[in-house]
Amino acid sequence: MENNPSPLISRGNDATEHANPVSAPLPGSDAYDDIPQFPKHCVLPFRRTIRRQELRQIVPLAETTIYEMERRGEFPRRFNLTPRCVVWDLAEVEAWIEQRKQTRRGSVSKPDVHLRKTRPVRAGSSEG
């Protein structure tokens, strides 16, 4: 009986738990709003920083796009906490998102149809 583990100890589940990490809730979901580290209405006594994984959940852009926008000064700059730990200031990222929302709402520009080289044809729109 010494070789058989106790039924209270589950050895098989430990590997499964480590192999499948828990993913964070998506922005806009109810679970995301309940996360305590993202306070909406109270001012924190410190500045919250986020790492790349959290940034990618908040801003769904490719890393190269974010990098290019940082270089052009169009996105909040990252900084190093340690030589191997790169973070962004959450307040700056949230302010950038709000600025983008306001910019998009204020000036909705549509493509100029006169600059098209071809005219797309919808399926079923041709008569004949």
Short mmCIF file of N, CA and C in Angstrom, two decimals:
data_model
loop_
_atom_site.label_atom_id
_atom_site.label_comp_id
_atom_site.label_asym_id
_atom_site.label_seq_id
_atom_site.Cartn_x
_atom_site.Cartn_y
_atom_site.Cartn_z
N MET A 1 0.81 -1.20 0.00
CA MET A 1 0.00 0.00 0.00
C MET A 1 0.85 1.26 0.00
N GLU A 2 2.13 1.13 0.28
CA GLU A 2 2.97 2.33 0.32
C GLU A 2 3.15 2.95 -1.06
N ASN A 3 3.09 2.16 -2.12
CA ASN A 3 3.27 2.69 -3.46
C ASN A 3 2.04 3.41 -3.98
N ASN A 4 0.87 3.10 -3.44
CA ASN A 4 -0.35 3.75 -3.89
C ASN A 4 -0.53 5.06 -3.15
N PRO A 5 -0.65 6.16 -3.88
CA PRO A 5 -0.85 7.45 -3.21
C PRO A 5 -2.23 7.54 -2.59
N SER A 6 -2.35 8.38 -1.61
CA SER A 6 -3.62 8.61 -0.94
C SER A 6 -4.61 9.19 -1.93
N PRO A 7 -5.90 8.86 -1.82
CA PRO A 7 -6.88 9.43 -2.74
C PRO A 7 -6.99 10.94 -2.60
N LEU A 8 -6.53 11.50 -1.49
CA LEU A 8 -6.59 12.95 -1.31
C LEU A 8 -5.50 13.66 -2.10
N ILE A 9 -4.44 12.95 -2.45
CA ILE A 9 -3.34 13.55 -3.20
C ILE A 9 -3.54 13.21 -4.67
N SER A 10 -3.72 14.20 -5.49
CA SER A 10 -3.92 13.95 -6.91
C SER A 10 -2.67 14.41 -7.66
N ARG A 11 -1.90 13.46 -8.09
CA ARG A 11 -0.64 13.78 -8.77
C ARG A 11 -0.87 14.15 -10.23
N GLY A 12 -1.86 13.58 -10.87
CA GLY A 12 -2.09 13.83 -12.28
C GLY A 12 -2.56 15.26 -12.56
N ASN A 13 -3.31 15.85 -11.64
CA ASN A 13 -3.86 17.18 -11.86
C ASN A 13 -2.80 18.26 -11.76
N ASP A 14 -1.73 18.04 -11.00
CA ASP A 14 -0.71 19.07 -10.84
C ASP A 14 -0.07 19.42 -12.17
N ALA A 15 0.25 18.43 -12.97
CA ALA A 15 0.87 18.69 -14.27
C ALA A 15 -0.09 19.44 -15.18
N THR A 16 -1.38 19.10 -15.11
CA THR A 16 -2.37 19.76 -15.94
C THR A 16 -2.50 21.23 -15.55
N GLU A 17 -2.49 21.51 -14.25
CA GLU A 17 -2.63 22.89 -13.80
C GLU A 17 -1.46 23.74 -14.27
N HIS A 18 -0.25 23.20 -14.25
CA HIS A 18 0.91 23.97 -14.67
C HIS A 18 1.00 24.08 -16.19
N ALA A 19 0.47 23.10 -16.91
CA ALA A 19 0.54 23.12 -18.36
C ALA A 19 -0.46 24.11 -18.95
N ASN A 20 -1.59 24.33 -18.27
CA ASN A 20 -2.61 25.25 -18.75
C ASN A 20 -2.72 26.44 -17.80
N PRO A 21 -1.95 27.50 -18.02
CA PRO A 21 -2.04 28.65 -17.11
C PRO A 21 -3.40 29.34 -17.25
N VAL A 22 -3.83 29.94 -16.18
CA VAL A 22 -5.11 30.63 -16.16
C VAL A 22 -4.96 31.92 -16.96
N SER A 23 -5.85 32.14 -17.92
CA SER A 23 -5.77 33.36 -18.72
C SER A 23 -6.56 34.47 -18.05
N ALA A 24 -6.12 35.68 -18.26
CA ALA A 24 -6.79 36.84 -17.68
C ALA A 24 -8.07 37.11 -18.46
N PRO A 25 -9.08 37.69 -17.81
CA PRO A 25 -10.32 38.01 -18.52
C PRO A 25 -10.07 39.07 -19.59
N LEU A 26 -10.88 39.04 -20.62
CA LEU A 26 -10.73 39.97 -21.73
C LEU A 26 -11.30 41.34 -21.38
N PRO A 27 -10.69 42.42 -21.90
CA PRO A 27 -11.25 43.76 -21.67
C PRO A 27 -12.68 43.84 -22.19
N GLY A 28 -13.52 44.51 -21.43
CA GLY A 28 -14.92 44.66 -21.80
C GLY A 28 -15.83 43.63 -21.15
N SER A 29 -15.27 42.55 -20.62
CA SER A 29 -16.10 41.54 -19.97
C SER A 29 -16.36 41.94 -18.53
N ASP A 30 -17.39 41.34 -17.92
CA ASP A 30 -17.71 41.64 -16.53
C ASP A 30 -16.58 41.25 -15.60
N ALA A 31 -15.93 40.13 -15.89
CA ALA A 31 -14.83 39.67 -15.04
C ALA A 31 -13.66 40.65 -15.10
N TYR A 32 -13.45 41.27 -16.24
CA TYR A 32 -12.35 42.24 -16.38
C TYR A 32 -12.60 43.46 -15.49
N ASP A 33 -13.85 43.90 -15.44
CA ASP A 33 -14.19 45.06 -14.62
C ASP A 33 -14.03 44.78 -13.13
N ASP A 34 -14.10 43.50 -12.74
CA ASP A 34 -13.99 43.14 -11.33
C ASP A 34 -12.55 42.96 -10.86
N ILE A 35 -11.57 43.07 -11.76
CA ILE A 35 -10.17 42.89 -11.36
C ILE A 35 -9.76 44.05 -10.47
N PRO A 36 -9.26 43.79 -9.26
CA PRO A 36 -8.95 44.88 -8.34
C PRO A 36 -7.74 45.72 -8.75
N GLN A 37 -6.82 45.20 -9.55
CA GLN A 37 -5.63 45.98 -9.88
C GLN A 37 -5.88 46.99 -10.99
N PHE A 38 -7.11 47.09 -11.48
CA PHE A 38 -7.43 48.09 -12.47
C PHE A 38 -8.52 49.02 -11.93
N PRO A 39 -8.23 49.81 -10.90
CA PRO A 39 -9.26 50.68 -10.34
C PRO A 39 -9.65 51.76 -11.33
N LYS A 40 -10.94 52.04 -11.42
CA LYS A 40 -11.43 53.01 -12.38
C LYS A 40 -11.67 54.39 -11.75
N HIS A 41 -12.13 54.40 -10.51
CA HIS A 41 -12.61 55.66 -9.95
C HIS A 41 -11.77 56.20 -8.80
N CYS A 42 -10.84 55.44 -8.28
CA CYS A 42 -10.05 55.94 -7.17
C CYS A 42 -8.60 56.13 -7.61
N VAL A 43 -7.96 57.10 -7.00
CA VAL A 43 -6.58 57.40 -7.32
C VAL A 43 -5.68 56.54 -6.44
N LEU A 44 -4.74 55.87 -7.05
CA LEU A 44 -3.81 55.04 -6.29
C LEU A 44 -2.66 55.88 -5.77
N PRO A 45 -2.10 55.50 -4.63
CA PRO A 45 -0.96 56.25 -4.10
C PRO A 45 0.33 55.97 -4.88
N PHE A 46 0.27 55.08 -5.85
CA PHE A 46 1.45 54.74 -6.65
C PHE A 46 1.03 54.61 -8.10
N ARG A 47 1.99 54.62 -8.97
CA ARG A 47 1.71 54.47 -10.40
C ARG A 47 1.77 53.00 -10.76
N ARG A 48 0.73 52.50 -11.36
CA ARG A 48 0.65 51.09 -11.74
C ARG A 48 1.38 50.90 -13.06
N THR A 49 2.22 49.89 -13.13
CA THR A 49 2.91 49.54 -14.37
C THR A 49 2.40 48.20 -14.86
N ILE A 50 2.49 48.00 -16.15
CA ILE A 50 2.05 46.74 -16.75
C ILE A 50 3.15 46.20 -17.63
N ARG A 51 3.19 44.88 -17.70
CA ARG A 51 4.18 44.21 -18.55
C ARG A 51 3.57 43.94 -19.92
N ARG A 52 4.37 43.39 -20.80
CA ARG A 52 3.97 43.18 -22.19
C ARG A 52 2.68 42.37 -22.33
N GLN A 53 2.54 41.30 -21.55
CA GLN A 53 1.35 40.45 -21.66
C GLN A 53 0.08 41.23 -21.33
N GLU A 54 0.12 42.04 -20.27
CA GLU A 54 -1.05 42.85 -19.92
C GLU A 54 -1.30 43.92 -20.98
N LEU A 55 -0.24 44.51 -21.51
CA LEU A 55 -0.39 45.52 -22.55
C LEU A 55 -1.08 44.93 -23.78
N ARG A 56 -0.69 43.72 -24.16
CA ARG A 56 -1.28 43.08 -25.34
C ARG A 56 -2.76 42.78 -25.12
N GLN A 57 -3.19 42.57 -23.86
CA GLN A 57 -4.61 42.36 -23.58
C GLN A 57 -5.39 43.66 -23.67
N ILE A 58 -4.75 44.75 -23.30
CA ILE A 58 -5.42 46.05 -23.32
C ILE A 58 -5.39 46.66 -24.71
N VAL A 59 -4.25 46.58 -25.37
CA VAL A 59 -4.06 47.17 -26.70
C VAL A 59 -3.80 46.04 -27.69
N PRO A 60 -4.79 45.67 -28.49
CA PRO A 60 -4.62 44.52 -29.38
C PRO A 60 -3.88 44.86 -30.68
N LEU A 61 -2.68 45.38 -30.54
CA LEU A 61 -1.84 45.67 -31.69
C LEU A 61 -0.64 44.74 -31.68
N ALA A 62 -0.05 44.53 -32.83
CA ALA A 62 1.16 43.70 -32.91
C ALA A 62 2.31 44.41 -32.21
N GLU A 63 3.25 43.63 -31.71
CA GLU A 63 4.40 44.20 -31.01
C GLU A 63 5.19 45.14 -31.91
N THR A 64 5.33 44.79 -33.18
CA THR A 64 6.08 45.66 -34.09
C THR A 64 5.35 46.98 -34.31
N THR A 65 4.03 46.95 -34.36
CA THR A 65 3.26 48.19 -34.51
C THR A 65 3.44 49.07 -33.29
N ILE A 66 3.38 48.48 -32.10
CA ILE A 66 3.58 49.25 -30.87
C ILE A 66 4.98 49.84 -30.85
N TYR A 67 5.97 49.05 -31.22
CA TYR A 67 7.36 49.52 -31.23
C TYR A 67 7.53 50.70 -32.19
N GLU A 68 6.97 50.58 -33.39
CA GLU A 68 7.09 51.67 -34.37
C GLU A 68 6.36 52.92 -33.88
N MET A 69 5.20 52.75 -33.27
CA MET A 69 4.46 53.90 -32.75
C MET A 69 5.22 54.56 -31.61
N GLU A 70 5.89 53.77 -30.77
CA GLU A 70 6.72 54.33 -29.70
C GLU A 70 7.85 55.17 -30.30
N ARG A 71 8.48 54.64 -31.33
CA ARG A 71 9.60 55.37 -31.96
C ARG A 71 9.14 56.69 -32.55
N ARG A 72 7.92 56.72 -33.11
CA ARG A 72 7.40 57.94 -33.71
C ARG A 72 6.80 58.88 -32.66
N GLY A 73 6.72 58.44 -31.41
CA GLY A 73 6.14 59.26 -30.35
C GLY A 73 4.62 59.23 -30.32
N GLU A 74 4.02 58.21 -30.94
CA GLU A 74 2.56 58.10 -31.01
C GLU A 74 1.99 57.15 -29.96
N PHE A 75 2.83 56.56 -29.14
CA PHE A 75 2.40 55.60 -28.13
C PHE A 75 3.27 55.80 -26.89
N PRO A 76 2.73 55.57 -25.68
CA PRO A 76 3.54 55.73 -24.46
C PRO A 76 4.81 54.88 -24.52
N ARG A 77 5.91 55.45 -24.05
CA ARG A 77 7.20 54.76 -24.10
C ARG A 77 7.32 53.77 -22.97
N ARG A 78 7.93 52.64 -23.28
CA ARG A 78 8.24 51.63 -22.26
C ARG A 78 9.47 52.08 -21.49
N PHE A 79 9.67 51.50 -20.33
CA PHE A 79 10.89 51.76 -19.57
C PHE A 79 11.27 50.51 -18.81
N ASN A 80 12.52 50.43 -18.41
CA ASN A 80 13.04 49.25 -17.74
C ASN A 80 12.97 49.43 -16.23
N LEU A 81 12.34 48.46 -15.55
CA LEU A 81 12.42 48.41 -14.09
C LEU A 81 13.75 47.78 -13.69
N THR A 82 14.12 46.75 -14.40
CA THR A 82 15.41 46.08 -14.24
C THR A 82 15.95 45.87 -15.65
N PRO A 83 17.18 45.39 -15.78
CA PRO A 83 17.69 45.17 -17.14
C PRO A 83 16.85 44.20 -17.97
N ARG A 84 16.08 43.33 -17.32
CA ARG A 84 15.29 42.34 -18.07
C ARG A 84 13.79 42.53 -17.94
N CYS A 85 13.34 43.54 -17.23
CA CYS A 85 11.90 43.75 -17.02
C CYS A 85 11.48 45.08 -17.63
N VAL A 86 10.71 45.00 -18.72
CA VAL A 86 10.23 46.18 -19.43
C VAL A 86 8.76 46.38 -19.09
N VAL A 87 8.38 47.62 -18.77
CA VAL A 87 7.00 47.91 -18.38
C VAL A 87 6.53 49.21 -19.03
N TRP A 88 5.21 49.39 -19.02
CA TRP A 88 4.58 50.63 -19.46
C TRP A 88 3.78 51.18 -18.29
N ASP A 89 3.60 52.48 -18.26
CA ASP A 89 2.78 53.13 -17.24
C ASP A 89 1.32 52.95 -17.65
N LEU A 90 0.53 52.30 -16.80
CA LEU A 90 -0.86 52.01 -17.13
C LEU A 90 -1.66 53.30 -17.36
N ALA A 91 -1.42 54.32 -16.55
CA ALA A 91 -2.16 55.58 -16.71
C ALA A 91 -1.89 56.20 -18.08
N GLU A 92 -0.65 56.12 -18.55
CA GLU A 92 -0.31 56.66 -19.87
C GLU A 92 -0.99 55.87 -20.98
N VAL A 93 -1.03 54.55 -20.83
CA VAL A 93 -1.68 53.70 -21.84
C VAL A 93 -3.18 53.98 -21.87
N GLU A 94 -3.81 54.09 -20.70
CA GLU A 94 -5.24 54.37 -20.65
C GLU A 94 -5.55 55.75 -21.23
N ALA A 95 -4.69 56.73 -20.94
CA ALA A 95 -4.87 58.08 -21.50
C ALA A 95 -4.74 58.04 -23.02
N TRP A 96 -3.80 57.24 -23.53
CA TRP A 96 -3.62 57.10 -24.98
C TRP A 96 -4.87 56.50 -25.62
N ILE A 97 -5.45 55.49 -24.96
CA ILE A 97 -6.67 54.86 -25.49
C ILE A 97 -7.81 55.87 -25.53
N GLU A 98 -7.99 56.63 -24.46
CA GLU A 98 -9.05 57.65 -24.42
C GLU A 98 -8.84 58.69 -25.50
N GLN A 99 -7.59 59.10 -25.70
CA GLN A 99 -7.27 60.09 -26.74
C GLN A 99 -7.63 59.53 -28.12
N ARG A 100 -7.31 58.26 -28.36
CA ARG A 100 -7.63 57.64 -29.65
C ARG A 100 -9.15 57.55 -29.85
N LYS A 101 -9.87 57.25 -28.76
CA LYS A 101 -11.33 57.17 -28.87
C LYS A 101 -11.91 58.53 -29.25
N GLN A 102 -11.44 59.58 -28.59
CA GLN A 102 -11.95 60.91 -28.87
C GLN A 102 -11.58 61.36 -30.28
N THR A 103 -10.37 61.04 -30.72
CA THR A 103 -9.93 61.40 -32.06
C THR A 103 -10.79 60.71 -33.11
N ARG A 104 -11.08 59.44 -32.91
CA ARG A 104 -11.88 58.67 -33.87
C ARG A 104 -13.32 59.19 -33.92
N ARG A 105 -13.88 59.55 -32.77
CA ARG A 105 -15.26 60.02 -32.74
C ARG A 105 -15.39 61.39 -33.39
N GLY A 106 -14.38 62.22 -33.21
CA GLY A 106 -14.44 63.58 -33.72
C GLY A 106 -14.27 63.67 -35.22
N SER A 107 -13.40 62.88 -35.78
CA SER A 107 -13.11 63.00 -37.21
C SER A 107 -13.16 61.62 -37.87
N VAL A 108 -14.37 61.21 -38.18
CA VAL A 108 -14.52 59.93 -38.87
C VAL A 108 -14.30 60.19 -40.35
N SER A 109 -13.21 59.67 -40.88
CA SER A 109 -12.92 59.89 -42.30
C SER A 109 -13.16 58.60 -43.06
N LYS A 110 -13.82 58.74 -44.18
CA LYS A 110 -14.08 57.59 -45.03
C LYS A 110 -13.11 57.63 -46.21
N PRO A 111 -12.85 56.49 -46.81
CA PRO A 111 -11.94 56.49 -47.96
C PRO A 111 -12.55 57.25 -49.14
N ASP A 112 -11.71 57.92 -49.89
CA ASP A 112 -12.15 58.66 -51.07
C ASP A 112 -12.38 57.66 -52.20
N VAL A 113 -13.64 57.50 -52.60
CA VAL A 113 -13.96 56.50 -53.62
C VAL A 113 -13.43 56.90 -54.99
N HIS A 114 -13.14 58.17 -55.19
CA HIS A 114 -12.63 58.62 -56.48
C HIS A 114 -11.17 58.23 -56.70
N LEU A 115 -10.47 57.85 -55.64
CA LEU A 115 -9.08 57.44 -55.76
C LEU A 115 -8.93 55.95 -56.03
N ARG A 116 -10.03 55.20 -56.06
CA ARG A 116 -9.96 53.76 -56.32
C ARG A 116 -9.54 53.50 -57.76
N LYS A 117 -8.75 52.46 -57.96
CA LYS A 117 -8.34 52.07 -59.30
C LYS A 117 -9.36 51.12 -59.94
N THR A 118 -10.05 50.34 -59.11
CA THR A 118 -11.09 49.44 -59.61
C THR A 118 -12.33 49.61 -58.76
N ARG A 119 -13.46 49.20 -59.32
CA ARG A 119 -14.71 49.27 -58.58
C ARG A 119 -15.10 47.86 -58.18
N PRO A 120 -15.15 47.59 -56.87
CA PRO A 120 -15.52 46.24 -56.45
C PRO A 120 -16.97 45.93 -56.80
N VAL A 121 -17.21 44.70 -57.20
CA VAL A 121 -18.56 44.27 -57.58
C VAL A 121 -19.03 43.25 -56.56
N ARG A 122 -20.21 43.49 -56.00
CA ARG A 122 -20.77 42.55 -55.03
C ARG A 122 -21.38 41.36 -55.75
N ALA A 123 -21.33 40.22 -55.07
CA ALA A 123 -21.93 39.01 -55.64
C ALA A 123 -23.43 39.20 -55.74
N GLY A 124 -24.00 38.88 -56.89
CA GLY A 124 -25.44 38.98 -57.09
C GLY A 124 -25.90 40.36 -57.52
N SER A 125 -25.00 41.33 -57.68
CA SER A 125 -25.42 42.68 -58.05
C SER A 125 -25.44 42.88 -59.56
N SER A 126 -24.85 41.97 -60.32
CA SER A 126 -24.83 42.12 -61.78
C SER A 126 -26.16 41.66 -62.36
N GLU A 127 -26.64 42.39 -63.32
CA GLU A 127 -27.91 42.04 -63.97
C GLU A 127 -27.60 41.32 -65.27
N GLY A 128 -28.32 40.27 -65.51
CA GLY A 128 -28.07 39.64 -66.79
C GLY A 128 -28.34 38.24 -66.88
#
